[in-house]
Structure formats: structure tokens, C-alpha cells
């Protein structure tokens, strides 16, 4: 993985409206799945978060819908970290058709906060976090 993670999924009928077009809020679900899968793969998933008594909820999302995804499409969610701040991460994510990687369907910037168990902002535990990130990006 060279500073990005690609997550493949198929659009199911449950993801769409009556016309077979992906319902807008489901793009955020797809992006969440990709970030969660990436975190698990690099060792920063729920087990690691529990050990450090932190969580990473979404703080803000800016999303642009460019073209619709449709039922039975195979799409890829491409995820990369744009910025690491003391108590947050900023991800860039986009969806594209798997068979047409130049055809972007949706793009977003997602800010993730680092919070403690009481949902108060907390600094990211940098040493273990950066160790995991460095290992993954090399």
C-alpha cells in the first residue's frame, strides 16, 4: 500500500433507491467500511483503540456526488490520509467504478476526531500510531 488503500465492493439492491441508483447516505457507509477495513489491516482497529482507550468518530464530512453508482456495479473506495493533527486525522476518499478507474463517482474529505471513552477530544497516541502508519507506508 503506497499511502492509499483500495476497498472493493459490489452495489446491492439494498444500497439503492427505486431507480437502482445508490442512495446518497450510503456513500458515507462505503467510505466508513473502507476506513475501518484499512484500520484493521494496519493494526489500528477496534482492539488497538480499546487498548489505548480512544475512538475515532467522524467530526466533519465534505462530500461531492459526481456520477451515480448503480445496482450491481463493482466500485472501489480509495482512501488516503491527507493530514495527521494532534487530535484528528483528515482522510481523502473517493469512489470509482472498478472496471473504469478513471470514472470517479464521488469524492470526500472526512475529518476524524480522536476522543476518549467519554467522547472528549484526546491527543492521538503518536508513538504507537505513527509506528503502525510507518510500517504500512514502507
XYZ file of C-alpha atoms in Angstrom:
138
model
C 0.000 0.000 0.000
C 1.639 3.232 -1.058
C -0.179 5.781 1.086
C -3.580 4.611 -0.090
C -5.953 1.748 0.488
C -8.421 0.413 -2.075
C -11.565 -1.367 -0.904
C -13.672 -3.245 -3.471
C -17.408 -3.698 -3.063
C -20.463 -4.539 -5.135
C -23.570 -2.377 -5.062
C -26.578 -4.382 -3.877
C -30.233 -3.536 -4.331
C -30.468 -2.625 -0.634
C -27.975 0.200 -1.319
C -30.174 1.834 -3.946
C -33.395 3.740 -4.400
C -36.320 2.600 -6.546
C -34.421 3.522 -9.740
C -31.397 1.371 -8.859
C -29.181 4.379 -8.021
C -27.132 4.378 -4.803
C -28.878 6.391 -2.118
C -26.683 9.362 -1.146
C -26.086 8.414 2.503
C -24.754 5.007 1.506
C -21.633 6.571 0.001
C -20.675 7.569 3.558
C -21.274 3.986 4.708
C -18.996 2.679 1.972
C -16.296 5.149 2.999
C -16.654 4.153 6.654
C -16.228 0.491 5.726
C -13.065 1.296 3.777
C -11.545 3.308 6.653
C -12.473 0.592 9.157
C -11.031 -2.164 6.970
C -7.810 -0.195 6.479
C -7.516 0.414 10.250
C -7.940 -3.307 10.934
C -5.356 -4.257 8.310
C -2.688 -1.919 9.689
C -3.364 -2.865 13.311
C -5.248 0.308 14.328
C -8.685 -1.288 14.557
C -11.058 -1.626 17.464
C -8.735 -3.837 19.544
C -5.940 -1.244 19.323
C -8.370 1.593 20.045
C -9.723 -0.191 23.130
C -6.174 -0.793 24.378
C -5.495 2.955 24.117
C -8.995 3.891 25.377
C -9.769 6.014 22.327
C -12.218 6.097 19.448
C -12.157 7.811 16.079
C -15.645 9.179 15.253
C -16.367 11.332 12.213
C -16.213 15.023 13.079
C -16.887 16.518 9.640
C -17.535 15.356 6.099
C -17.421 17.276 2.857
C -18.742 15.148 0.023
C -19.282 15.736 -3.680
C -21.555 13.466 -5.689
C -20.284 13.398 -9.270
C -21.939 10.429 -11.017
C -24.304 7.774 -9.719
C -23.316 4.258 -8.813
C -25.959 1.723 -9.754
C -27.141 -1.664 -8.602
C -24.649 -4.471 -9.429
C -21.765 -2.056 -10.121
C -18.416 -3.048 -8.664
C -16.851 0.023 -7.133
C -13.618 0.800 -5.366
C -13.311 3.120 -2.409
C -9.842 4.668 -2.468
C -8.666 6.054 0.871
C -5.610 8.049 1.865
C -4.632 10.112 4.876
C -4.292 13.761 3.923
C -3.253 15.117 7.344
C -2.440 13.915 10.846
C -3.105 16.533 13.509
C -2.670 16.289 17.298
C -6.238 15.063 17.909
C -7.586 14.335 14.423
C -6.993 12.753 11.036
C -8.141 14.041 7.665
C -8.854 11.436 5.008
C -9.369 11.898 1.291
C -11.661 9.272 -0.155
C -13.307 8.657 -3.483
C -15.396 6.019 -5.182
C -14.735 4.879 -8.711
C -16.005 2.133 -10.946
C -13.728 -0.901 -10.597
C -13.653 -1.535 -14.346
C -13.216 2.176 -15.207
C -10.760 3.552 -12.633
C -10.775 6.987 -14.292
C -14.529 7.336 -13.700
C -14.858 8.996 -10.283
C -18.352 8.750 -8.803
C -17.999 10.556 -5.503
C -15.220 12.212 -3.526
C -14.970 13.354 0.055
C -12.780 14.832 2.732
C -13.537 13.244 6.089
C -12.192 14.621 9.378
C -11.925 12.043 12.140
C -11.568 13.173 15.761
C -9.636 11.283 18.396
C -11.719 11.067 21.580
C -11.529 9.311 24.929
C -14.152 6.913 26.266
C -16.268 9.883 27.426
C -16.144 11.348 23.898
C -13.855 14.219 24.919
C -11.079 15.229 22.495
C -7.800 13.479 23.190
C -4.392 13.600 21.567
C -3.648 10.695 19.280
C -1.150 8.343 20.962
C 1.521 9.296 18.433
C 4.314 6.820 19.071
C 2.251 3.635 18.557
C 0.058 5.264 15.897
C 2.975 6.546 13.828
C 4.791 3.232 14.183
C 1.801 1.460 12.618
C 1.481 4.064 9.856
C 5.211 3.977 9.027
C 5.176 0.196 8.821
C 2.232 0.291 6.445
C 3.601 3.016 4.169
C 7.035 1.447 3.648
